[in-house]
Tab-separated table of N, CA and C in Angstrom:
chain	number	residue	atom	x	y	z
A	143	UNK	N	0.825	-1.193	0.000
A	143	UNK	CA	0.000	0.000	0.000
A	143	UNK	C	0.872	1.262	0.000
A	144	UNK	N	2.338	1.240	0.808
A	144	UNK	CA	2.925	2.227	0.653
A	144	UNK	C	3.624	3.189	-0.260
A	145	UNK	N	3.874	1.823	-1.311
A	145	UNK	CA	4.405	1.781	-2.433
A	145	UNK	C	3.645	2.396	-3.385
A	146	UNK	N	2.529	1.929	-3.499
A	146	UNK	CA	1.427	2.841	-4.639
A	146	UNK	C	1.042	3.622	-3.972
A	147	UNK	N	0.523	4.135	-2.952
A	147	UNK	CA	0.757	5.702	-2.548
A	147	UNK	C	1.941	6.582	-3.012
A	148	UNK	N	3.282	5.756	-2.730
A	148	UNK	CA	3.763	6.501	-3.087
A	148	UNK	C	4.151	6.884	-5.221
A	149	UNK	N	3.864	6.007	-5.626
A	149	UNK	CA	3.720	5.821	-7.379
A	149	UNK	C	2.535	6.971	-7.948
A	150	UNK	N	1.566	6.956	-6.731
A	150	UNK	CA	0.156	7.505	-7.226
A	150	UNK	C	0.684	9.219	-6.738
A	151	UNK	N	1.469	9.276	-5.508
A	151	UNK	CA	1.839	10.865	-5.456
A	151	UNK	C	2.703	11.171	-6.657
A	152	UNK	N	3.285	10.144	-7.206
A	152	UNK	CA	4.729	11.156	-7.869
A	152	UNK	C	4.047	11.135	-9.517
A	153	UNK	N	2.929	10.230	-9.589
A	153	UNK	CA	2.636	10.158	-11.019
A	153	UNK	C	1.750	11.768	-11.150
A	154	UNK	N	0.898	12.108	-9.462
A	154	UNK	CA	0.514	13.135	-9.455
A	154	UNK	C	1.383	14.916	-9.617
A	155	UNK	N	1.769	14.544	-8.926
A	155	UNK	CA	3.234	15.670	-8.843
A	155	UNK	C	3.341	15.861	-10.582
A	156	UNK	N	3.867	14.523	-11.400
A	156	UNK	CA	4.322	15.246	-12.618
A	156	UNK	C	2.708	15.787	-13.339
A	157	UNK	N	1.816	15.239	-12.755
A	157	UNK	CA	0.484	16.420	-13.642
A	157	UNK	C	0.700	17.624	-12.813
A	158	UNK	N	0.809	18.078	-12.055
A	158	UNK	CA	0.807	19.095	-11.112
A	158	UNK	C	2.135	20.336	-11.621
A	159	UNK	N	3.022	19.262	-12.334
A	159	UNK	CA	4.376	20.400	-12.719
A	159	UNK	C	3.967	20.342	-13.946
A	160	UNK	N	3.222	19.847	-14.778
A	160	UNK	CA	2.539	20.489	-16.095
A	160	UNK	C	1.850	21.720	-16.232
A	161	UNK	N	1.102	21.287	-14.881
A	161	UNK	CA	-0.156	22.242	-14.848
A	161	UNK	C	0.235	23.631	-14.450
A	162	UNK	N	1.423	23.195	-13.604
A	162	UNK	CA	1.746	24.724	-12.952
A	162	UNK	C	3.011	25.340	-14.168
A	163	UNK	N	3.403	24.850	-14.731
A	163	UNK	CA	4.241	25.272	-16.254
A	163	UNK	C	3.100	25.376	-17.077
A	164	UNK	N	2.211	25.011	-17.098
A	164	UNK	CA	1.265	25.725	-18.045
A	164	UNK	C	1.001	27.260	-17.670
A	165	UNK	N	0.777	26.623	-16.264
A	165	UNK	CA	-0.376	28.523	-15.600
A	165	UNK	C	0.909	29.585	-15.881
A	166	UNK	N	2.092	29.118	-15.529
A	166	UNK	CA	2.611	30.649	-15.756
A	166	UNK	C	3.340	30.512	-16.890
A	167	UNK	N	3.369	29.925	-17.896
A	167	UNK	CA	3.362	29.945	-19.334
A	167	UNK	C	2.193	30.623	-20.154
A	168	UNK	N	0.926	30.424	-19.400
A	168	UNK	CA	0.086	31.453	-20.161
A	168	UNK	C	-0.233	32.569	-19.294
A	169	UNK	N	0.959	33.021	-18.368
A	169	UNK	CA	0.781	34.600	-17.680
A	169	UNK	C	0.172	34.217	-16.621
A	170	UNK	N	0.267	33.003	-15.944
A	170	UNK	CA	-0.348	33.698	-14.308
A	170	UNK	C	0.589	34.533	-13.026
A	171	UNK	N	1.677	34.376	-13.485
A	171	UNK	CA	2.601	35.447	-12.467
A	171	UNK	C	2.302	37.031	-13.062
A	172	UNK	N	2.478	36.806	-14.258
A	172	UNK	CA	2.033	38.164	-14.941
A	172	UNK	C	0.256	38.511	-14.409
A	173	UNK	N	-0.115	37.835	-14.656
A	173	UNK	CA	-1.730	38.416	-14.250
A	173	UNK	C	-2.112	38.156	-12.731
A	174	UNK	N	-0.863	38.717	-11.922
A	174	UNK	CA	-1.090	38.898	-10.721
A	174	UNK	C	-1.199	40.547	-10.747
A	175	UNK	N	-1.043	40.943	-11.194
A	175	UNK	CA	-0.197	42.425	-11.067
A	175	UNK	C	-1.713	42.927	-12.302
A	176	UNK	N	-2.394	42.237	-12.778
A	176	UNK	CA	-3.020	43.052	-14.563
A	176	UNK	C	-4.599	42.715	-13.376
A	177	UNK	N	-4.346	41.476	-12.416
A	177	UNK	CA	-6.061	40.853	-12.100
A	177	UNK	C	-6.985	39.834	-13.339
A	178	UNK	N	-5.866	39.273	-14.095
A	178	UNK	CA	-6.322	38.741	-15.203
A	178	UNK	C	-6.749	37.113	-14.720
A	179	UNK	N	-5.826	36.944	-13.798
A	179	UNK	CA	-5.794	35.295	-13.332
A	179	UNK	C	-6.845	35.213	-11.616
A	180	UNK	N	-7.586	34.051	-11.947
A	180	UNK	CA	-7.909	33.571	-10.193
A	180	UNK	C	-7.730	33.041	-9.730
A	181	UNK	N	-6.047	32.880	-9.792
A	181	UNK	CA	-5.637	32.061	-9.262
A	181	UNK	C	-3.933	32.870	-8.737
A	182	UNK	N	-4.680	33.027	-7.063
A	182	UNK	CA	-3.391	33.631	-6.561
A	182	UNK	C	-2.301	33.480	-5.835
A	183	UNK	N	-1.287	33.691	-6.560
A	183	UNK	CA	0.632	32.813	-6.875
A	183	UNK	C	0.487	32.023	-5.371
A	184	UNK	N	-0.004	32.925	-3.921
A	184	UNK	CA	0.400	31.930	-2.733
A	184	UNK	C	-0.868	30.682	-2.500
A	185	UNK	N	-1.613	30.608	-2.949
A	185	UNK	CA	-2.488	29.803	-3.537
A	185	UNK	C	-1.691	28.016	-4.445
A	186	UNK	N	-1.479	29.456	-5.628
A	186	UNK	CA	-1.039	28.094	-6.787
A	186	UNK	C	0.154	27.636	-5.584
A	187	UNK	N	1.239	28.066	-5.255
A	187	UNK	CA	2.757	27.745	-4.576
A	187	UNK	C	2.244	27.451	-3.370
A	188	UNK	N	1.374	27.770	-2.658
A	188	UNK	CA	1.196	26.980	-1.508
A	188	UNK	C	0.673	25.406	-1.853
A	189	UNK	N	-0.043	25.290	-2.904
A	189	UNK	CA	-0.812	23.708	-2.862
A	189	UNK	C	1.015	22.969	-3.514
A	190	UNK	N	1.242	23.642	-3.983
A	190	UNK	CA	2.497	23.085	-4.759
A	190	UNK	C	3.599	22.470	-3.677
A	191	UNK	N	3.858	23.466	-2.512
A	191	UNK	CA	5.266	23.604	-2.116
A	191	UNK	C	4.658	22.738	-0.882
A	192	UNK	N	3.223	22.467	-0.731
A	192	UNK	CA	2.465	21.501	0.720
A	192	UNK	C	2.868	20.296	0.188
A	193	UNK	N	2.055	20.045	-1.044
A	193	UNK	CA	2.642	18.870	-1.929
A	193	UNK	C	3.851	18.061	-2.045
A	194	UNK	N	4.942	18.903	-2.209
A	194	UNK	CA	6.001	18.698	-2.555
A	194	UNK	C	6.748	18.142	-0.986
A	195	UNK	N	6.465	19.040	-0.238
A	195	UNK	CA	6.627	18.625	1.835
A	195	UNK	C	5.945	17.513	2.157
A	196	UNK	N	4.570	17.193	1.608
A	196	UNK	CA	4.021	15.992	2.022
A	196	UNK	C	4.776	14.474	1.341
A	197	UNK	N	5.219	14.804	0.268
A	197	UNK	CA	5.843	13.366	-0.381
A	197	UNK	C	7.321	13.736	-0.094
A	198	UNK	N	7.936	14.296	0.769
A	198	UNK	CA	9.134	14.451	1.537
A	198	UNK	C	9.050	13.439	2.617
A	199	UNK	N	7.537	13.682	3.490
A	199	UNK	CA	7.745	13.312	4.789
A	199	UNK	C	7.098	12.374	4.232
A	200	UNK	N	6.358	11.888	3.037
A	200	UNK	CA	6.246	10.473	2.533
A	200	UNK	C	7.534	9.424	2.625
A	201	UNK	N	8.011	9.934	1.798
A	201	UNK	CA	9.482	9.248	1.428
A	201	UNK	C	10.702	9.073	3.045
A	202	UNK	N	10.420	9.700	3.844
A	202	UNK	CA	10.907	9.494	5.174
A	202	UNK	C	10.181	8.704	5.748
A	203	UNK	N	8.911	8.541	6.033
A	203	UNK	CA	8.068	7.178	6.890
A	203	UNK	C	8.618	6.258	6.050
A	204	UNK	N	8.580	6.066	4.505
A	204	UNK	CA	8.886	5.098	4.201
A	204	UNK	C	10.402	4.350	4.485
A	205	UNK	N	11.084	5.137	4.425
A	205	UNK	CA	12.694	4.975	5.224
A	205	UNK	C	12.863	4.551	6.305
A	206	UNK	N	11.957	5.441	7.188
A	206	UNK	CA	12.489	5.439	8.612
A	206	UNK	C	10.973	4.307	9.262
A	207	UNK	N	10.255	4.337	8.649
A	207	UNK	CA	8.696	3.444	9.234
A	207	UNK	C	8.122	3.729	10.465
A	208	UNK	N	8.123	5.310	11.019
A	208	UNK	CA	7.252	5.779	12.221
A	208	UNK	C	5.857	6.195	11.678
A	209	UNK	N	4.955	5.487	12.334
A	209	UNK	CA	3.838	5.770	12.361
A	209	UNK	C	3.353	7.574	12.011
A	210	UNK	N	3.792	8.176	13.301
A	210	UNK	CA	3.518	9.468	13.317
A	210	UNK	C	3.767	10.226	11.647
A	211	UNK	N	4.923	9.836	11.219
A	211	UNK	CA	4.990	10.568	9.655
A	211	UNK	C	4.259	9.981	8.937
A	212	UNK	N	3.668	8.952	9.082
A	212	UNK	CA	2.517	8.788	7.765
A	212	UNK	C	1.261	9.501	8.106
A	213	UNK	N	1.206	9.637	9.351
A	213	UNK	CA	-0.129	10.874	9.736
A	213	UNK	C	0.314	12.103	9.554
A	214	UNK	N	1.362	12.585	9.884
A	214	UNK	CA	1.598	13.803	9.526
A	214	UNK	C	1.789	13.774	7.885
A	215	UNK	N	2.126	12.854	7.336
A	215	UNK	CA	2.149	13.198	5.305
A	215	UNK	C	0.383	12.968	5.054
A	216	UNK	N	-0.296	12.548	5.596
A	216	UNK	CA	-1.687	12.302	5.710
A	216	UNK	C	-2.382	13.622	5.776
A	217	UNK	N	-2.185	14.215	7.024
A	217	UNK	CA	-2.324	15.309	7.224
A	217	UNK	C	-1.837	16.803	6.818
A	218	UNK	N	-1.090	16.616	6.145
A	218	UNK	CA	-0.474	17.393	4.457
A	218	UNK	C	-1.345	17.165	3.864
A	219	UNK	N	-1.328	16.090	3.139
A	219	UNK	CA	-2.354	16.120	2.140
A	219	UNK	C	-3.381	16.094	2.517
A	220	UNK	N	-4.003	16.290	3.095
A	220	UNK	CA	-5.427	17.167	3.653
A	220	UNK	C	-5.593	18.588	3.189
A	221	UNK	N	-4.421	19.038	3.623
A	221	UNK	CA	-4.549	20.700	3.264
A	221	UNK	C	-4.570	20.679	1.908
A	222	UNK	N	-3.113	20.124	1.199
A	222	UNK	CA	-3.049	19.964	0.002
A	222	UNK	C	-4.467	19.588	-0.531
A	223	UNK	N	-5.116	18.859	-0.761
A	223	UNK	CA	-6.195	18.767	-1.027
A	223	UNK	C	-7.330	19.738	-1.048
A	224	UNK	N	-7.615	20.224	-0.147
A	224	UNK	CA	-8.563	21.268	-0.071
A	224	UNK	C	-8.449	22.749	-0.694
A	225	UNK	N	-6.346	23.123	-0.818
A	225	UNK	CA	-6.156	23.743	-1.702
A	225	UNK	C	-6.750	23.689	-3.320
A	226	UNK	N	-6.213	22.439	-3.636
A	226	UNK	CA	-6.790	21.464	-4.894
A	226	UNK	C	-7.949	21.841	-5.267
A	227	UNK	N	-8.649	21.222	-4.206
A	227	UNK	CA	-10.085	21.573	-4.453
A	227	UNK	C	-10.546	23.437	-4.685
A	228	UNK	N	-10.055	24.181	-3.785
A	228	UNK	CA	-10.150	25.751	-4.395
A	228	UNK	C	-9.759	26.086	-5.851
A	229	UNK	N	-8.711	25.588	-5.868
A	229	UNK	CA	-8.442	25.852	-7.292
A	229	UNK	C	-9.258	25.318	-8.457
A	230	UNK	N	-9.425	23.952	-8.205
A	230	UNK	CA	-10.727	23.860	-8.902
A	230	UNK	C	-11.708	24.555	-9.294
A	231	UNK	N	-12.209	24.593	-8.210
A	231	UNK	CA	-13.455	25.706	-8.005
A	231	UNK	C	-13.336	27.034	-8.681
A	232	UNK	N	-11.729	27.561	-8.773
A	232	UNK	CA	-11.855	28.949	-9.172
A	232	UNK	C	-11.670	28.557	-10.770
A	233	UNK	N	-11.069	27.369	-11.230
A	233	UNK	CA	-10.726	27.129	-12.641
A	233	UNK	C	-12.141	26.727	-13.498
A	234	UNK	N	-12.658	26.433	-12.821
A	234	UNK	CA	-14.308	25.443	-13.651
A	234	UNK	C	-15.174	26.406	-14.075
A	235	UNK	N	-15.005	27.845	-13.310
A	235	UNK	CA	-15.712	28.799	-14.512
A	235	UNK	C	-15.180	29.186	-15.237
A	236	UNK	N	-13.750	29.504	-15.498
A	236	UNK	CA	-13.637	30.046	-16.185
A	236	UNK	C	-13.159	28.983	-17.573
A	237	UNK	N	-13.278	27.652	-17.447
A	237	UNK	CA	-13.172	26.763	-18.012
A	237	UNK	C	-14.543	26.789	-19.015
A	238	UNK	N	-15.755	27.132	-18.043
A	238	UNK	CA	-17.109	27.097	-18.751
A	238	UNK	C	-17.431	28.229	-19.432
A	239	UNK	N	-16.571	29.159	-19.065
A	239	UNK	CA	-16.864	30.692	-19.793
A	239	UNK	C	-16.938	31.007	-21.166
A	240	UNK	N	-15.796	30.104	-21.935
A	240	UNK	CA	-15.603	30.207	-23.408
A	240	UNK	C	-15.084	28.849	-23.805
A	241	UNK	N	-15.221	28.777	-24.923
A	241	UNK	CA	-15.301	27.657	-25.855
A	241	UNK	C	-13.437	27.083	-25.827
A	242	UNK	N	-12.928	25.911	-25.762
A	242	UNK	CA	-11.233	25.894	-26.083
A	242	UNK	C	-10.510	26.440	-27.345
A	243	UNK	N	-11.883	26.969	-28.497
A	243	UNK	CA	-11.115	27.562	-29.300
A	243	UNK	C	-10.588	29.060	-29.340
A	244	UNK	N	-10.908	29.332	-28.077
A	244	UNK	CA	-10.464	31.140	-27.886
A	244	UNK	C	-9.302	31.065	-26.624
A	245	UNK	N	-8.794	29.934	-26.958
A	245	UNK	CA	-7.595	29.954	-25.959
A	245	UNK	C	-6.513	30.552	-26.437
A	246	UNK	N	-6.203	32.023	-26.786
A	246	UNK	CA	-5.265	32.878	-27.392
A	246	UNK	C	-4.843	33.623	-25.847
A	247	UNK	N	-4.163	34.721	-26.512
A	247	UNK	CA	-3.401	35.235	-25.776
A	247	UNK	C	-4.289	36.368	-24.469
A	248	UNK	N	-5.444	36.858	-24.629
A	248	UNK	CA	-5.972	37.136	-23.855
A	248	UNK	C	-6.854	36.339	-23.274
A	249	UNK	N	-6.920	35.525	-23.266
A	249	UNK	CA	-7.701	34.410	-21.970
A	249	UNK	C	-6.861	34.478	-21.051
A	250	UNK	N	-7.602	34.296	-19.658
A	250	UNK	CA	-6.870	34.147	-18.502
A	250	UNK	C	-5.885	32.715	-18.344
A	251	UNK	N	-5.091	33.134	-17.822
A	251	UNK	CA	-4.073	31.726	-17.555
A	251	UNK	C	-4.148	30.620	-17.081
A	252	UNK	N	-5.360	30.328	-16.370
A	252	UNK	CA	-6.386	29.179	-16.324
A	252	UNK	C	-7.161	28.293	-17.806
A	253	UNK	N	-7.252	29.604	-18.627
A	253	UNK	CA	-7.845	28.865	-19.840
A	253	UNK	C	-6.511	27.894	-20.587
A	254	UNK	N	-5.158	28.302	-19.941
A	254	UNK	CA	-4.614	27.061	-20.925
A	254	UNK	C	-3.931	25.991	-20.406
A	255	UNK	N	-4.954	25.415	-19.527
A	255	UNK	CA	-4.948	24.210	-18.695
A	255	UNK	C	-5.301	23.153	-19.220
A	256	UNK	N	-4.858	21.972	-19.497
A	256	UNK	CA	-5.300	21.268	-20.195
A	256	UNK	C	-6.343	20.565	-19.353
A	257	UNK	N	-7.246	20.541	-20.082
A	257	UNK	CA	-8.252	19.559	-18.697
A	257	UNK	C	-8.408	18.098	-18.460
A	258	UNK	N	-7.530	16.893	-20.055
A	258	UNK	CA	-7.378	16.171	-19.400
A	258	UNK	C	-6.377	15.866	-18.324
A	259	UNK	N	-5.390	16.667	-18.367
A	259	UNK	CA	-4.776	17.008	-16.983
A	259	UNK	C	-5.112	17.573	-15.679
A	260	UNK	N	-5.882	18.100	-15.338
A	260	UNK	CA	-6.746	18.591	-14.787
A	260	UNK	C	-7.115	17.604	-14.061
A	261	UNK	N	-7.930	16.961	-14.972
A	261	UNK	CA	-9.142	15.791	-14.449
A	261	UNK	C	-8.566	14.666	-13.804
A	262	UNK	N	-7.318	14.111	-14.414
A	262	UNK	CA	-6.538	12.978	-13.829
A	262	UNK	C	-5.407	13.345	-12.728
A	263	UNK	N	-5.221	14.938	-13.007
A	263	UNK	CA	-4.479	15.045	-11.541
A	263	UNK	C	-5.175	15.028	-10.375
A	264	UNK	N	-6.603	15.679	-10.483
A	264	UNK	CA	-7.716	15.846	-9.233
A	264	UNK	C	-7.723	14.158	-9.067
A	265	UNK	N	-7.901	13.431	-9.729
A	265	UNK	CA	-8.548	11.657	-9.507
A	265	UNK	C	-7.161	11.232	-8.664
A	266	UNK	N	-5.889	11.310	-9.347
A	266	UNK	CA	-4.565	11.089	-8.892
A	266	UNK	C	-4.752	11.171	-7.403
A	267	UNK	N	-5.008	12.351	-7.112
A	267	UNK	CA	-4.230	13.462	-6.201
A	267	UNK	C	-5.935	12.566	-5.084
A	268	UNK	N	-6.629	12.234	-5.433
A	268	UNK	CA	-8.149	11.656	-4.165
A	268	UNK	C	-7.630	9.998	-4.190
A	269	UNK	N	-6.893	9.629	-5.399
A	269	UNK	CA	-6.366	8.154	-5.013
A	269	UNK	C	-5.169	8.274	-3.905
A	270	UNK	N	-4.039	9.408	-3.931
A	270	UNK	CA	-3.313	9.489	-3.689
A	270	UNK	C	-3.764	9.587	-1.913
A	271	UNK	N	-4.933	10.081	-1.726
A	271	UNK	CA	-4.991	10.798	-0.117
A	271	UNK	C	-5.568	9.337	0.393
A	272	UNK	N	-6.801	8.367	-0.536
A	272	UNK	CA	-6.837	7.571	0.067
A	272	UNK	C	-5.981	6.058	0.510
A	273	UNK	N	-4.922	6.307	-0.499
A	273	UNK	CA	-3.637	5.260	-0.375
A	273	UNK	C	-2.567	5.629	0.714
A	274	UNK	N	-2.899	6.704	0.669
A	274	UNK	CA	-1.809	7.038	1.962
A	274	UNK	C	-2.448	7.109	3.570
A	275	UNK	N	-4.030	7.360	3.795
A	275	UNK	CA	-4.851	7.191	4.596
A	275	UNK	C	-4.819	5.718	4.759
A	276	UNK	N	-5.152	4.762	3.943
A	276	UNK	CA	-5.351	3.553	4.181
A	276	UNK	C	-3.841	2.987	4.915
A	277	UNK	N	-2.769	3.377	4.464
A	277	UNK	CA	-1.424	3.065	4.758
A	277	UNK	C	-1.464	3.630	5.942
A	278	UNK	N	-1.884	4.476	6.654
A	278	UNK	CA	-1.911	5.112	7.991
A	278	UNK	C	-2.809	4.055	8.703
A	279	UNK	N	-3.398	3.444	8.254
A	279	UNK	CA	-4.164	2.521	9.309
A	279	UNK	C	-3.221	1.320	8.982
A	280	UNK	N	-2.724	1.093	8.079
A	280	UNK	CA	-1.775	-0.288	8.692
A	280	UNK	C	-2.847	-1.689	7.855
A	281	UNK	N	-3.904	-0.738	6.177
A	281	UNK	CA	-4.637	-2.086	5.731
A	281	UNK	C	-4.329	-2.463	4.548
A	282	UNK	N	-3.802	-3.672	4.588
A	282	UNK	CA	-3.414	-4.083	3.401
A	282	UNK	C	-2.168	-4.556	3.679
């Protein structure tokens, strides 16, 4: 179980460094400063840099095998998650706003998200919390 938790975080992570090389490839650092993006930098870098700390102290329970760090990487990705989920929330309108063929240079930096990335990092990233939850109870 520990093992594909940990396969299912890192397969997540690389949708997550797409997604976030997308956003500020189509101007979301820039459309902090214009109000073009809704999605704001300690936002995007906080779900990122929680992420990135939680499969740290992943990769240490798995080393070291104390209980307490698989609740505390558990409890990372909790937050992480609920970040996730905001961002969602702020991306799905503006996803519904216009059609993918007006994804030019003035769409917000959300519009050039790919959404089957999107979709399989959110699924990733709810397999990922319950493989590492289940590994916190010790099933399997």
């Amino acid at each position: 179980m520990e093992i594909a938790a940990l396969v299912a975080w890192v397969v997540t992570a690389l949708g997550g460094f797409v997604l976030l090389f997308r956003w500020i490839a189509g101007g979301g650092l820039r459309g902090q400063q214009t109000g073009e993006t809704r999605f704001p930098a300690p936002l995007v870098f906080g779900h990122f840099l929680l992420a990135a700390a939680g499969l740290v102290v992943w990769i240490v329970y798995l080393a070291a095998d104390k209980d307490g760090l698989a609740w505390t990487s558990f409890g990372i990705l909790v937050a992480v998650a609920l970040l996730g989920f905001t961002l969602f929330a702020r991306w799905l309108p503006v996803h519904r706003a216009a059609p993918p063929a007006t994804q030019d240079a003035t769409a917000p930096p959300e519009r050039h998200l790919p959404v089957p990335v999107v979709v399989a990092h959110g699924l990733l990233g709810a397999t990922t919390l319950v493989l590492v939850l289940l590994a916190a109870l010790e099933v399997g």
